[in-house]
């Protein structure tokens, strides 16, 4: 890879998610050469992916070109590349476009869907971690409704209109709510030939409550909201398989469904060469110290979802969310400069700003450290916070216009099958 | 296909473009059963596709779900289906989802890119007639710039940054202008490592002027504008081949280019069963009379690009543009009701409202029947007219926000490689 060496030390950042971008922004102003590698040329605002899947937002308005985020920094270099291997002995990374040496390496490769080894679920269910995946899900949902019109077999038709969401975390809850609103507000108008009342939305959660990481009140209220929207909630049920037609569980419960969304877990997206058992902890994450240094290294770091920083409160690491990633990226920026200048490093302290989830129109739950609330106000807070954290003024405006429109008109207009999905995956 | 018969006569419309939608809107309020068939679930606003290719607009904001356009009409049925054959003897169509009988048939299948039999050009060049094609072009442009960073071979790098647009009609002119603005305003910021001055944009036109269908003044002015933007215009040059690397012409001129856009011609998208030589005229269009009846039929019609209605002024049919399509669809709606009520039909008279093309920021050319003008005012008129004709309030708002942003910030933000294109097509 032809990036010329300068007199500055070179920092390679793997991944342009919340953690990587936060770090790059901090470092690029300083006397270091920053090389950010990502397999996409854009940063994805993952918390809003479910709105892409359900036609509420265009994909382009929740993604942002990485080059543009960092266009004013002369020491910043972006390369569109997948990193295949890390060589921590000779300090270089192997990528699809060649090798590159580093002085410091930061792994910010994030997380990927965890199927817990079940290849059938991996093959037949839909994930929602990336923009292409979200667009595939949008296509599948719409294609299934078009197909439901064509069959006279009642069971088949119901299966085409059944949605099973596995996992009751924020992703599952938000998606279920959005689907329920589509069922109520859009399907009857779009498909007058179809009895869309038989469309069913199921959310299956292995533990005893939804939104496990949030307060009990938030969890209970989210359930209430979902039930009011007609979502079927199955708690203490674990999905054991999905063969493309039937979802089986560890109970007698089964579902015939053409759309199954797997939102039941993620794991660290480790990279060859830095995936030996000594570093890896629960959830396939890299064990780091409070300076985000990967165990055993001084010049190799991990931040965000991939990093497992165990503390007394969080023995299995911080939650895999945007906030810890942003904060770690920011803090590591300071620490790396200290390291280069041979100063002592400052330990990372997570500032928990709380958590929130939206269930639907006027329905959200917000847990702030000192204040927990649910309902209309929470919903406005949720919108404001998400608009605020979106990158780019245009994105904010476009998202705002869309939300305003969707709110006033009870509508979601981005329901286009631009890339048909079903035939590609070998569905019938 | 299970669409129940009613006491109303059934009209099948093939194609949800300008013509088909215009007709469906007119008919769906009347005592006819309307079945619209399209292989996409959305209507595409083709005049703005070049803005999708160049990152100025999201695809979702220039497309609109067909079901939504016609959601309030009880006699309207949409089916997502490709029509494979028309049986005009027994009055049914064969589609991918089964057969369907009709009382009246309207072919509004539009046009497709005409490669004039050159399979290499078809294989290696890019077209821009559909949303997926426009997104592919967007990806290719961005991928080529990423690749240009990786090569140290000067010739290869230049080829990756060379754009050849074949055809100097509105599509070619508008795309060339948009690319020139990207070259000037965005590339130097996005790719500081790259000497983007060597990026070249060529427009190759077989005849002696650009925008052949417009006034001489518009044509001359468009050339001026493009030249000011640094576009190389080659007139009286015909492209003879493109093998994926080199564009050859009927002169000594050749171009080494990784991106070639073929905008040099379209032809009617005929359908098997109604493509016998007796109906087909120049440009592969169906010959129709002034009532849009396909030659030899009383109950089979063609409207829009696919229809060739020869008049004294236009011996080869009306121009293949939105306006004739919309007007024919509208008029045919009236005529079909007259036909059903056994009244005499009214001949179609084209109301030529003029033509326009935009070249760039503050630069457009407008030919109205009585008034021709160019420059800033023309550019505002162009924007206003395009916003007005877009379907959907949300689309208009989102497009407006984007244009405002792009104007104020000299930017185009939707430059994401969401579906990588190159590897799929077998480029290296």
mmCIF file of N, CA and C in Angstrom, chain A residues 319-428:
data_model
loop_
_atom_site.group_PDB
_atom_site.id
_atom_site.type_symbol
_atom_site.label_atom_id
_atom_site.label_comp_id
_atom_site.label_asym_id
_atom_site.label_seq_id
_atom_site.Cartn_x
_atom_site.Cartn_y
_atom_site.Cartn_z
ATOM 1 N N UNK A 319 -21.003 -2.471 27.918
ATOM 2 C CA UNK A 319 -21.993 -2.872 26.916
ATOM 3 C C UNK A 319 -21.520 -2.537 25.493
ATOM 4 N N UNK A 320 -21.934 -3.357 24.521
ATOM 5 C CA UNK A 320 -21.503 -3.162 23.139
ATOM 6 C C UNK A 320 -22.432 -2.142 22.479
ATOM 7 N N UNK A 321 -22.192 -0.887 22.776
ATOM 8 C CA UNK A 321 -23.060 0.189 22.313
ATOM 9 C C UNK A 321 -22.205 1.350 21.830
ATOM 10 N N UNK A 322 -22.875 2.358 21.297
ATOM 11 C CA UNK A 322 -22.157 3.498 20.738
ATOM 12 C C UNK A 322 -21.381 4.277 21.795
ATOM 13 N N UNK A 323 -21.989 4.513 22.950
ATOM 14 C CA UNK A 323 -21.373 5.401 23.933
ATOM 15 C C UNK A 323 -19.987 4.955 24.421
ATOM 16 N N UNK A 324 -19.842 3.709 24.906
ATOM 17 C CA UNK A 324 -18.491 3.295 25.313
ATOM 18 C C UNK A 324 -17.496 3.418 24.159
ATOM 19 N N UNK A 325 -17.940 3.102 22.935
ATOM 20 C CA UNK A 325 -17.044 3.168 21.775
ATOM 21 C C UNK A 325 -16.559 4.596 21.540
ATOM 22 N N UNK A 326 -17.486 5.528 21.565
ATOM 23 C CA UNK A 326 -17.124 6.932 21.327
ATOM 24 C C UNK A 326 -16.175 7.417 22.421
ATOM 25 N N UNK A 327 -16.520 7.107 23.660
ATOM 26 C CA UNK A 327 -15.700 7.585 24.781
ATOM 27 C C UNK A 327 -14.306 6.968 24.770
ATOM 28 N N UNK A 328 -14.236 5.654 24.464
ATOM 29 C CA UNK A 328 -12.921 5.011 24.427
ATOM 30 C C UNK A 328 -12.056 5.576 23.312
ATOM 31 N N UNK A 329 -12.679 5.818 22.150
ATOM 32 C CA UNK A 329 -11.923 6.384 21.025
ATOM 33 C C UNK A 329 -11.348 7.739 21.400
ATOM 34 N N UNK A 330 -12.186 8.518 22.029
ATOM 35 C CA UNK A 330 -11.776 9.860 22.411
ATOM 36 C C UNK A 330 -10.632 9.831 23.425
ATOM 37 N N UNK A 331 -10.807 9.003 24.426
ATOM 38 C CA UNK A 331 -9.803 8.908 25.486
ATOM 39 C C UNK A 331 -8.496 8.320 24.974
ATOM 40 N N UNK A 332 -8.591 7.305 24.116
ATOM 41 C CA UNK A 332 -7.371 6.694 23.594
ATOM 42 C C UNK A 332 -6.566 7.716 22.791
ATOM 43 N N UNK A 333 -7.291 8.621 22.108
ATOM 44 C CA UNK A 333 -6.592 9.686 21.378
ATOM 45 C C UNK A 333 -5.656 10.441 22.307
ATOM 46 N N UNK A 334 -6.162 10.816 23.462
ATOM 47 C CA UNK A 334 -5.317 11.508 24.434
ATOM 48 C C UNK A 334 -4.171 10.619 24.923
ATOM 49 N N UNK A 335 -4.515 9.383 25.237
ATOM 50 C CA UNK A 335 -3.506 8.483 25.797
ATOM 51 C C UNK A 335 -2.382 8.179 24.812
ATOM 52 N N UNK A 336 -2.722 8.061 23.525
ATOM 53 C CA UNK A 336 -1.660 7.750 22.561
ATOM 54 C C UNK A 336 -0.668 8.900 22.480
ATOM 55 N N UNK A 337 -1.174 10.100 22.535
ATOM 56 C CA UNK A 337 -0.254 11.247 22.524
ATOM 57 C C UNK A 337 0.624 11.222 23.766
ATOM 58 N N UNK A 338 0.028 10.860 24.898
ATOM 59 C CA UNK A 338 0.824 10.735 26.126
ATOM 60 C C UNK A 338 1.888 9.655 25.959
ATOM 61 N N UNK A 339 1.492 8.539 25.362
ATOM 62 C CA UNK A 339 2.417 7.427 25.161
ATOM 63 C C UNK A 339 3.590 7.868 24.285
ATOM 64 N N UNK A 340 3.269 8.564 23.181
ATOM 65 C CA UNK A 340 4.317 9.022 22.263
ATOM 66 C C UNK A 340 5.272 9.979 22.981
ATOM 67 N N UNK A 341 4.688 10.782 23.831
ATOM 68 C CA UNK A 341 5.529 11.729 24.568
ATOM 69 C C UNK A 341 6.055 11.144 25.882
ATOM 70 N N UNK A 342 5.927 9.848 26.023
ATOM 71 C CA UNK A 342 6.429 9.111 27.176
ATOM 72 C C UNK A 342 5.882 9.615 28.502
ATOM 73 N N UNK A 343 4.660 10.101 28.459
ATOM 74 C CA UNK A 343 3.998 10.469 29.707
ATOM 75 C C UNK A 343 3.194 9.269 30.200
ATOM 76 N N UNK A 344 2.754 9.356 31.442
ATOM 77 C CA UNK A 344 1.977 8.222 31.940
ATOM 78 C C UNK A 344 0.512 8.336 31.479
ATOM 79 N N UNK A 345 -0.088 7.167 31.242
ATOM 80 C CA UNK A 345 -1.426 7.127 30.658
ATOM 81 C C UNK A 345 -2.501 7.295 31.730
ATOM 82 N N UNK A 346 -3.667 7.783 31.281
ATOM 83 C CA UNK A 346 -4.788 7.915 32.211
ATOM 84 C C UNK A 346 -5.782 6.782 31.991
ATOM 85 N N UNK A 347 -6.237 6.153 33.073
ATOM 86 C CA UNK A 347 -7.183 5.044 32.893
ATOM 87 C C UNK A 347 -8.542 5.540 32.386
ATOM 88 N N UNK A 348 -9.222 4.692 31.633
ATOM 89 C CA UNK A 348 -10.532 5.018 31.089
ATOM 90 C C UNK A 348 -11.602 4.821 32.152
ATOM 91 N N UNK A 349 -12.458 5.801 32.301
ATOM 92 C CA UNK A 349 -13.611 5.665 33.190
ATOM 93 C C UNK A 349 -14.867 5.902 32.370
ATOM 94 N N UNK A 350 -15.736 4.899 32.343
ATOM 95 C CA UNK A 350 -16.934 5.010 31.519
ATOM 96 C C UNK A 350 -17.941 5.937 32.170
ATOM 97 N N UNK A 351 -18.390 6.896 31.405
ATOM 98 C CA UNK A 351 -19.416 7.811 31.854
ATOM 99 C C UNK A 351 -20.756 7.338 31.288
ATOM 100 N N UNK A 352 -21.495 6.608 32.096
ATOM 101 C CA UNK A 352 -22.746 6.006 31.618
ATOM 102 C C UNK A 352 -23.818 7.086 31.483
ATOM 103 N N UNK A 353 -24.149 7.396 30.257
ATOM 104 C CA UNK A 353 -25.145 8.450 30.018
ATOM 105 C C UNK A 353 -26.564 7.901 29.953
ATOM 106 N N UNK A 354 -26.685 6.568 30.116
ATOM 107 C CA UNK A 354 -28.013 5.999 30.094
ATOM 108 C C UNK A 354 -28.300 5.265 28.797
ATOM 109 N N UNK A 355 -29.540 4.824 28.667
ATOM 110 C CA UNK A 355 -29.922 4.053 27.490
ATOM 111 C C UNK A 355 -31.357 4.411 27.136
ATOM 112 N N UNK A 356 -31.716 4.168 25.885
ATOM 113 C CA UNK A 356 -33.085 4.450 25.484
ATOM 114 C C UNK A 356 -33.492 3.551 24.338
ATOM 115 N N UNK A 357 -34.798 3.394 24.175
ATOM 116 C CA UNK A 357 -35.308 2.625 23.047
ATOM 117 C C UNK A 357 -36.661 3.198 22.669
ATOM 118 N N UNK A 358 -36.952 3.176 21.380
ATOM 119 C CA UNK A 358 -38.244 3.677 20.933
ATOM 120 C C UNK A 358 -39.090 2.489 20.503
ATOM 121 N N UNK A 359 -40.365 2.527 20.813
ATOM 122 C CA UNK A 359 -41.213 1.408 20.431
ATOM 123 C C UNK A 359 -42.112 1.804 19.278
ATOM 124 N N UNK A 360 -42.487 3.054 19.232
ATOM 125 C CA UNK A 360 -43.336 3.513 18.148
ATOM 126 C C UNK A 360 -43.707 4.948 18.377
ATOM 127 N N UNK A 361 -44.609 5.416 17.558
ATOM 128 C CA UNK A 361 -45.163 6.753 17.642
ATOM 129 C C UNK A 361 -45.495 7.149 19.079
ATOM 130 N N UNK A 362 -44.851 8.184 19.583
ATOM 131 C CA UNK A 362 -45.101 8.683 20.944
ATOM 132 C C UNK A 362 -44.779 7.686 22.048
ATOM 133 N N UNK A 363 -44.026 6.661 21.704
ATOM 134 C CA UNK A 363 -43.767 5.601 22.679
ATOM 135 C C UNK A 363 -42.284 5.292 22.728
ATOM 136 N N UNK A 364 -41.641 5.716 23.798
ATOM 137 C CA UNK A 364 -40.241 5.361 23.983
ATOM 138 C C UNK A 364 -39.963 5.217 25.461
ATOM 139 N N UNK A 365 -38.832 4.597 25.777
ATOM 140 C CA UNK A 365 -38.416 4.489 27.175
ATOM 141 C C UNK A 365 -37.000 5.034 27.281
ATOM 142 N N UNK A 366 -36.769 5.844 28.303
ATOM 143 C CA UNK A 366 -35.467 6.470 28.485
ATOM 144 C C UNK A 366 -35.005 6.250 29.924
ATOM 145 N N UNK A 367 -33.801 5.721 30.065
ATOM 146 C CA UNK A 367 -33.167 5.610 31.384
ATOM 147 C C UNK A 367 -31.981 6.551 31.424
ATOM 148 N N UNK A 368 -32.123 7.664 32.097
ATOM 149 C CA UNK A 368 -30.945 8.493 32.355
ATOM 150 C C UNK A 368 -30.413 8.096 33.730
ATOM 151 N N UNK A 369 -29.169 8.440 34.024
ATOM 152 C CA UNK A 369 -28.618 7.995 35.311
ATOM 153 C C UNK A 369 -29.497 8.415 36.491
ATOM 154 N N UNK A 370 -30.086 9.611 36.419
ATOM 155 C CA UNK A 370 -30.826 10.099 37.582
ATOM 156 C C UNK A 370 -32.315 10.151 37.364
ATOM 157 N N UNK A 371 -32.779 9.766 36.173
ATOM 158 C CA UNK A 371 -34.133 10.108 35.791
ATOM 159 C C UNK A 371 -34.592 9.097 34.749
ATOM 160 N N UNK A 372 -35.683 8.434 35.049
ATOM 161 C CA UNK A 372 -36.186 7.445 34.094
ATOM 162 C C UNK A 372 -37.604 7.822 33.687
ATOM 163 N N UNK A 373 -37.901 7.822 32.430
ATOM 164 C CA UNK A 373 -39.245 8.199 32.017
ATOM 165 C C UNK A 373 -39.617 7.491 30.724
ATOM 166 N N UNK A 374 -40.934 7.443 30.447
ATOM 167 C CA UNK A 374 -41.452 6.678 29.316
ATOM 168 C C UNK A 374 -42.589 7.460 28.676
ATOM 169 N N UNK A 375 -42.845 7.192 27.410
ATOM 170 C CA UNK A 375 -44.000 7.809 26.773
ATOM 171 C C UNK A 375 -43.636 8.880 25.763
ATOM 172 N N UNK A 376 -44.518 9.878 25.651
ATOM 173 C CA UNK A 376 -44.373 10.902 24.609
ATOM 174 C C UNK A 376 -43.084 11.702 24.773
ATOM 175 N N UNK A 377 -42.836 12.159 26.009
ATOM 176 C CA UNK A 377 -41.651 12.987 26.216
ATOM 177 C C UNK A 377 -40.384 12.184 25.922
ATOM 178 N N UNK A 378 -40.388 10.943 26.381
ATOM 179 C CA UNK A 378 -39.248 10.061 26.121
ATOM 180 C C UNK A 378 -39.025 9.914 24.619
ATOM 181 N N UNK A 379 -40.130 9.867 23.902
ATOM 182 C CA UNK A 379 -40.037 9.698 22.452
ATOM 183 C C UNK A 379 -39.375 10.912 21.808
ATOM 184 N N UNK A 380 -39.733 12.096 22.272
ATOM 185 C CA UNK A 380 -39.107 13.305 21.743
ATOM 186 C C UNK A 380 -37.625 13.366 22.113
ATOM 187 N N UNK A 381 -37.328 12.955 23.351
ATOM 188 C CA UNK A 381 -35.925 12.921 23.764
ATOM 189 C C UNK A 381 -35.143 11.953 22.880
ATOM 190 N N UNK A 382 -35.730 10.794 22.636
ATOM 191 C CA UNK A 382 -35.076 9.793 21.792
ATOM 192 C C UNK A 382 -34.761 10.393 20.418
ATOM 193 N N UNK A 383 -35.742 11.074 19.840
ATOM 194 C CA UNK A 383 -35.535 11.651 18.508
ATOM 195 C C UNK A 383 -34.456 12.715 18.536
ATOM 196 N N UNK A 384 -34.515 13.564 19.527
ATOM 197 C CA UNK A 384 -33.550 14.645 19.610
ATOM 198 C C UNK A 384 -32.132 14.096 19.742
ATOM 199 N N UNK A 385 -31.962 13.125 20.635
ATOM 200 C CA UNK A 385 -30.632 12.549 20.856
ATOM 201 C C UNK A 385 -30.113 11.885 19.584
ATOM 202 N N UNK A 386 -30.995 11.156 18.884
ATOM 203 C CA UNK A 386 -30.529 10.478 17.677
ATOM 204 C C UNK A 386 -30.195 11.468 16.572
ATOM 205 N N UNK A 387 -30.977 12.507 16.456
ATOM 206 C CA UNK A 387 -30.648 13.540 15.463
ATOM 207 C C UNK A 387 -29.307 14.178 15.796
ATOM 208 N N UNK A 388 -29.097 14.414 17.093
ATOM 209 C CA UNK A 388 -27.882 15.085 17.532
ATOM 210 C C UNK A 388 -26.641 14.253 17.225
ATOM 211 N N UNK A 389 -26.747 12.942 17.421
ATOM 212 C CA UNK A 389 -25.571 12.098 17.241
ATOM 213 C C UNK A 389 -25.328 11.668 15.797
ATOM 214 N N UNK A 390 -26.320 11.869 14.937
ATOM 215 C CA UNK A 390 -26.107 11.581 13.519
ATOM 216 C C UNK A 390 -24.960 12.449 13.019
ATOM 217 N N UNK A 391 -24.154 11.896 12.125
ATOM 218 C CA UNK A 391 -23.054 12.698 11.585
ATOM 219 C C UNK A 391 -23.535 13.418 10.326
ATOM 220 N N UNK A 392 -23.312 14.695 10.254
ATOM 221 C CA UNK A 392 -23.602 15.440 9.026
ATOM 222 C C UNK A 392 -24.884 16.237 9.101
ATOM 223 N N UNK A 393 -24.785 17.488 8.723
ATOM 224 C CA UNK A 393 -25.924 18.392 8.766
ATOM 225 C C UNK A 393 -27.019 17.956 7.792
ATOM 226 N N UNK A 394 -26.615 17.540 6.591
ATOM 227 C CA UNK A 394 -27.602 17.108 5.610
ATOM 228 C C UNK A 394 -28.367 15.883 6.121
ATOM 229 N N UNK A 395 -27.622 14.915 6.670
ATOM 230 C CA UNK A 395 -28.276 13.734 7.218
ATOM 231 C C UNK A 395 -29.314 14.120 8.262
ATOM 232 N N UNK A 396 -28.933 15.037 9.150
ATOM 233 C CA UNK A 396 -29.875 15.446 10.192
ATOM 234 C C UNK A 396 -31.123 16.064 9.589
ATOM 235 N N UNK A 397 -30.929 16.939 8.610
ATOM 236 C CA UNK A 397 -32.083 17.582 7.987
ATOM 237 C C UNK A 397 -32.979 16.559 7.295
ATOM 238 N N UNK A 398 -32.364 15.661 6.541
ATOM 239 C CA UNK A 398 -33.161 14.688 5.791
ATOM 240 C C UNK A 398 -33.901 13.753 6.751
ATOM 241 N N UNK A 399 -33.218 13.323 7.805
ATOM 242 C CA UNK A 399 -33.876 12.452 8.778
ATOM 243 C C UNK A 399 -35.017 13.211 9.462
ATOM 244 N N UNK A 400 -34.764 14.443 9.791
ATOM 245 C CA UNK A 400 -35.799 15.244 10.438
ATOM 246 C C UNK A 400 -37.028 15.399 9.532
ATOM 247 N N UNK A 401 -36.798 15.719 8.284
ATOM 248 C CA UNK A 401 -37.907 15.861 7.322
ATOM 249 C C UNK A 401 -38.689 14.544 7.237
ATOM 250 N N UNK A 402 -37.965 13.448 7.162
ATOM 251 C CA UNK A 402 -38.636 12.146 7.066
ATOM 252 C C UNK A 402 -39.461 11.855 8.315
ATOM 253 N N UNK A 403 -38.896 12.123 9.479
ATOM 254 C CA UNK A 403 -39.627 11.841 10.721
ATOM 255 C C UNK A 403 -40.857 12.726 10.847
ATOM 256 N N UNK A 404 -40.698 13.981 10.474
ATOM 257 C CA UNK A 404 -41.826 14.899 10.509
ATOM 258 C C UNK A 404 -42.936 14.381 9.597
ATOM 259 N N UNK A 405 -42.536 14.017 8.383
ATOM 260 C CA UNK A 405 -43.504 13.520 7.418
ATOM 261 C C UNK A 405 -44.182 12.241 7.932
ATOM 262 N N UNK A 406 -43.346 11.309 8.404
ATOM 263 C CA UNK A 406 -43.895 10.037 8.879
ATOM 264 C C UNK A 406 -44.853 10.261 10.047
ATOM 265 N N UNK A 407 -44.522 11.250 10.877
ATOM 266 C CA UNK A 407 -45.359 11.511 12.046
ATOM 267 C C UNK A 407 -46.700 12.112 11.631
ATOM 268 N N UNK A 408 -46.636 13.107 10.781
ATOM 269 C CA UNK A 408 -47.853 13.800 10.377
ATOM 270 C C UNK A 408 -48.742 12.894 9.522
ATOM 271 N N UNK A 409 -48.107 12.117 8.644
ATOM 272 C CA UNK A 409 -48.880 11.338 7.688
ATOM 273 C C UNK A 409 -49.060 9.872 8.086
ATOM 274 N N UNK A 410 -48.572 9.466 9.223
ATOM 275 C CA UNK A 410 -48.638 8.047 9.627
ATOM 276 C C UNK A 410 -48.098 7.164 8.494
ATOM 277 N N UNK A 411 -46.966 7.518 7.971
ATOM 278 C CA UNK A 411 -46.526 6.847 6.750
ATOM 279 C C UNK A 411 -45.033 6.539 6.815
ATOM 280 N N UNK A 412 -44.599 5.690 5.934
ATOM 281 C CA UNK A 412 -43.178 5.394 5.714
ATOM 282 C C UNK A 412 -43.041 5.158 4.235
ATOM 283 N N UNK A 413 -42.395 6.053 3.555
ATOM 284 C CA UNK A 413 -42.468 5.991 2.101
ATOM 285 C C UNK A 413 -41.366 5.228 1.410
ATOM 286 N N UNK A 414 -40.273 4.990 2.097
ATOM 287 C CA UNK A 414 -39.136 4.365 1.415
ATOM 288 C C UNK A 414 -39.348 2.860 1.294
ATOM 289 N N UNK A 415 -40.498 2.448 0.759
ATOM 290 C CA UNK A 415 -40.748 1.011 0.684
ATOM 291 C C UNK A 415 -40.601 0.511 -0.746
ATOM 292 N N UNK A 416 -39.390 0.556 -1.215
ATOM 293 C CA UNK A 416 -39.075 0.164 -2.576
ATOM 294 C C UNK A 416 -38.231 -1.109 -2.547
ATOM 295 N N UNK A 417 -38.538 -2.007 -3.467
ATOM 296 C CA UNK A 417 -37.707 -3.208 -3.603
ATOM 297 C C UNK A 417 -36.657 -2.903 -4.651
ATOM 298 N N UNK A 418 -35.591 -2.241 -4.231
ATOM 299 C CA UNK A 418 -34.593 -1.834 -5.218
ATOM 300 C C UNK A 418 -33.649 -2.980 -5.517
ATOM 301 N N UNK A 419 -33.362 -3.775 -4.500
ATOM 302 C CA UNK A 419 -32.558 -4.953 -4.813
ATOM 303 C C UNK A 419 -33.284 -6.184 -4.324
ATOM 304 N N UNK A 420 -33.989 -6.838 -5.239
ATOM 305 C CA UNK A 420 -34.758 -8.020 -4.846
ATOM 306 C C UNK A 420 -33.859 -8.992 -4.118
ATOM 307 N N UNK A 421 -34.372 -9.548 -3.056
ATOM 308 C CA UNK A 421 -33.537 -10.353 -2.192
ATOM 309 C C UNK A 421 -33.818 -11.844 -2.318
ATOM 310 N N UNK A 422 -35.101 -12.191 -2.410
ATOM 311 C CA UNK A 422 -35.484 -13.589 -2.240
ATOM 312 C C UNK A 422 -34.786 -14.546 -3.196
ATOM 313 N N UNK A 423 -34.806 -14.211 -4.474
ATOM 314 C CA UNK A 423 -34.246 -15.151 -5.438
ATOM 315 C C UNK A 423 -32.778 -15.418 -5.179
ATOM 316 N N UNK A 424 -32.090 -14.376 -4.704
ATOM 317 C CA UNK A 424 -30.664 -14.537 -4.480
ATOM 318 C C UNK A 424 -30.374 -15.571 -3.403
ATOM 319 N N UNK A 425 -31.230 -15.600 -2.378
ATOM 320 C CA UNK A 425 -30.918 -16.470 -1.259
ATOM 321 C C UNK A 425 -31.504 -17.870 -1.434
ATOM 322 N N UNK A 426 -32.171 -18.092 -2.553
ATOM 323 C CA UNK A 426 -32.669 -19.425 -2.824
ATOM 324 C C UNK A 426 -33.976 -19.751 -2.129
ATOM 325 N N UNK A 427 -34.699 -18.713 -1.705
ATOM 326 C CA UNK A 427 -36.061 -18.963 -1.246
ATOM 327 C C UNK A 427 -36.884 -19.400 -2.473
ATOM 328 N N UNK A 428 -38.043 -19.940 -2.224
ATOM 329 C CA UNK A 428 -38.838 -20.356 -3.388
ATOM 330 C C UNK A 428 -39.639 -19.193 -3.928
#
